[in-house]
Short mmCIF file of C-alpha atoms in Angstrom, two decimals:
data_model
loop_
_atom_site.label_atom_id
_atom_site.label_comp_id
_atom_site.label_asym_id
_atom_site.label_seq_id
_atom_site.Cartn_x
_atom_site.Cartn_y
_atom_site.Cartn_z
CA MET A 20 -76.64 38.49 36.17
CA LYS A 21 -74.84 35.19 35.79
CA ASP A 22 -75.69 31.52 36.16
CA CYS A 23 -74.71 29.48 39.23
CA GLU A 24 -71.80 27.18 38.40
CA THR A 25 -73.47 24.27 40.25
CA CYS A 26 -77.25 24.44 39.83
CA GLY A 27 -77.53 26.79 36.82
CA ASN A 28 -80.00 29.21 38.41
CA GLU A 29 -79.63 32.89 37.63
CA ILE A 30 -77.90 34.85 40.42
CA ALA A 31 -76.45 38.34 40.81
CA ALA A 32 -73.16 38.87 38.99
CA THR A 33 -71.48 39.88 42.26
CA ALA A 34 -72.86 36.97 44.34
CA GLY A 35 -70.24 34.91 46.16
CA ILE A 36 -72.75 32.22 47.19
CA CYS A 37 -75.72 30.88 45.22
CA ARG A 38 -78.96 31.67 47.06
CA TYR A 39 -80.59 28.51 45.66
CA CYS A 40 -78.04 25.74 46.31
CA GLY A 41 -75.56 27.49 48.63
CA SER A 42 -72.49 26.69 46.52
CA VAL A 43 -69.53 29.06 46.54
CA GLN A 44 -69.05 30.97 43.27
CA ARG A 45 -65.78 32.04 41.71
CA ALA A 46 -65.22 35.77 41.83
CA THR A 47 -65.43 37.48 38.47
CA PRO A 48 -63.14 40.48 38.15
CA PRO A 49 -64.95 43.72 37.38
CA ARG A 50 -64.65 44.75 33.75
CA ARG A 51 -63.11 48.11 33.08
CA PRO A 52 -64.81 49.99 30.29
CA ARG A 53 -62.58 50.39 27.26
CA VAL A 54 -61.85 53.93 26.28
CA LYS A 55 -62.56 54.19 22.58
CA VAL A 56 -61.42 57.78 21.98
CA ARG A 57 -58.43 59.53 23.52
CA THR A 58 -57.14 63.06 23.01
CA VAL A 59 -53.41 63.73 22.61
CA ASN A 60 -52.21 67.33 22.85
CA MET A 61 -49.07 67.47 20.71
CA GLU A 62 -48.70 71.22 21.34
CA SER A 63 -48.03 70.69 25.04
CA GLY A 64 -44.45 71.68 25.83
CA ARG A 65 -43.94 73.22 22.37
CA PRO A 66 -41.98 70.27 20.95
CA THR A 67 -39.75 70.37 17.89
CA VAL A 68 -41.00 68.47 14.85
CA GLU A 69 -38.74 65.51 15.67
CA GLU A 70 -39.93 65.39 19.30
CA GLY A 71 -43.53 65.69 18.15
CA LEU A 72 -43.22 62.79 15.71
CA GLU A 73 -41.58 60.60 18.35
CA ARG A 74 -44.39 61.42 20.76
CA LEU A 75 -47.01 60.68 18.10
CA GLN A 76 -45.45 57.26 17.46
CA ARG A 77 -45.42 56.51 21.21
CA GLU A 78 -49.04 57.61 21.60
CA ILE A 79 -50.18 55.41 18.71
CA ALA A 80 -48.34 52.40 20.20
CA LEU A 81 -49.84 53.09 23.64
CA ALA A 82 -53.33 53.45 22.17
CA ARG A 83 -52.99 50.07 20.46
CA GLN A 84 -51.83 48.43 23.69
CA THR A 85 -54.71 49.88 25.72
CA GLY A 86 -57.46 49.21 23.18
CA VAL A 87 -58.12 52.82 22.19
CA ARG A 88 -59.77 52.92 18.77
CA VAL A 89 -59.52 56.63 17.85
CA LEU A 90 -56.93 59.27 18.68
CA ARG A 91 -57.87 62.95 18.49
CA VAL A 92 -54.46 64.56 17.88
CA ILE A 93 -54.19 68.27 18.66
CA HIS A 94 -51.18 69.53 16.72
CA GLY A 95 -52.25 73.13 16.27
CA TRP A 96 -52.53 75.19 13.14
CA GLY A 97 -49.22 77.00 13.48
CA SER A 98 -48.46 80.64 14.09
CA SER A 99 -47.57 81.43 10.48
CA GLY A 100 -51.20 81.25 9.36
CA THR A 101 -50.40 78.74 6.61
CA GLY A 102 -50.14 75.59 8.71
CA GLY A 103 -47.33 74.83 11.13
CA ARG A 104 -44.41 72.50 10.69
CA LEU A 105 -45.68 70.12 13.39
CA ARG A 106 -49.10 69.88 11.73
CA THR A 107 -47.57 69.25 8.30
CA ALA A 108 -45.09 66.66 9.61
CA CYS A 109 -47.72 64.81 11.68
CA ARG A 110 -50.13 64.57 8.78
CA ALA A 111 -47.41 63.47 6.35
CA TYR A 112 -46.37 60.72 8.78
CA LEU A 113 -49.99 59.64 9.33
CA TYR A 114 -50.72 59.45 5.59
CA ARG A 115 -47.60 57.28 5.11
CA GLU A 116 -48.84 54.98 7.88
CA LEU A 117 -52.30 54.90 6.29
CA LYS A 118 -50.83 54.01 2.91
CA ALA A 119 -48.84 51.20 4.57
CA ARG A 120 -52.15 50.01 6.10
CA HIS A 121 -50.97 50.53 9.67
CA LEU A 122 -53.96 52.82 10.30
CA LYS A 123 -57.62 52.39 9.33
CA ALA A 124 -58.34 56.06 8.70
CA VAL A 125 -56.91 59.56 8.97
CA VAL A 126 -59.42 62.41 9.02
CA PRO A 127 -58.03 65.96 9.08
CA GLY A 128 -60.02 68.29 11.32
CA ASP A 129 -60.67 70.65 8.42
CA ASP A 130 -62.59 67.81 6.71
CA TYR A 131 -64.34 66.63 9.88
CA SER A 132 -68.07 67.36 10.13
CA ARG A 133 -71.41 65.62 9.82
CA ALA A 134 -71.53 66.86 6.23
CA SER A 135 -68.32 65.07 5.18
CA PRO A 136 -68.41 61.31 4.47
CA ASP A 137 -65.31 60.61 6.58
CA GLY A 138 -66.55 62.68 9.52
CA ARG A 139 -70.03 61.19 9.37
CA ASP A 140 -68.53 57.68 9.25
CA LEU A 141 -66.39 58.27 12.36
CA LEU A 142 -69.27 59.86 14.27
CA SER A 143 -71.56 56.94 13.46
CA ARG A 144 -69.06 54.38 14.78
CA TYR A 145 -67.76 56.26 17.84
CA ASP A 146 -70.37 57.96 20.00
CA ASP A 147 -67.60 59.32 22.26
CA LEU A 148 -66.69 61.80 19.50
CA ARG A 149 -70.04 63.54 19.80
CA SER A 150 -69.09 65.25 23.07
CA GLY A 151 -66.50 67.42 21.32
CA GLU A 152 -68.21 67.68 17.97
CA ARG A 153 -68.81 71.45 18.08
CA SER A 154 -65.18 72.36 18.75
CA ASP A 155 -63.77 69.65 16.47
CA THR A 156 -65.84 70.43 13.37
CA GLN A 157 -63.70 71.92 10.59
CA ASN A 158 -60.81 72.52 13.01
CA ALA A 159 -57.55 72.55 11.05
CA GLY A 160 -55.54 72.20 14.27
CA ILE A 161 -56.57 68.59 14.90
CA THR A 162 -56.46 65.26 13.10
CA PHE A 163 -58.39 62.07 13.90
CA ILE A 164 -56.69 58.69 13.63
CA GLU A 165 -58.63 55.43 13.58
CA LEU A 166 -56.44 52.52 14.65
#
């Protein structure tokens, strides 16, 4: 609902003419809902570490431009069983950005759950994260970034 620009009566938000006074109303553009959480699959295309870091930087910049608040970065665990190079490089870069205060928070997937303070904090602020909570909990192959 909105108020008529002429008489002040309440009319439908999509009304072009006020049903009370007959005055023409300015069209209000429909609001697009802001996406608060976006998933980025860094493993796609099997990039080198350098390509992966460049893509991560681009994705963070794009998220800022489009109003995304949290990125769920899938970097994988690595085939060696001890953590892959892409995972290690991404997290090192993200922690440097966090230290420089360019990011609000970095939560590794292995520390992400309702039981952890950081995970609980993210879940309480971003309801969109709840849809993937089961697969994301304590998943070392992902990292959450709050912008």
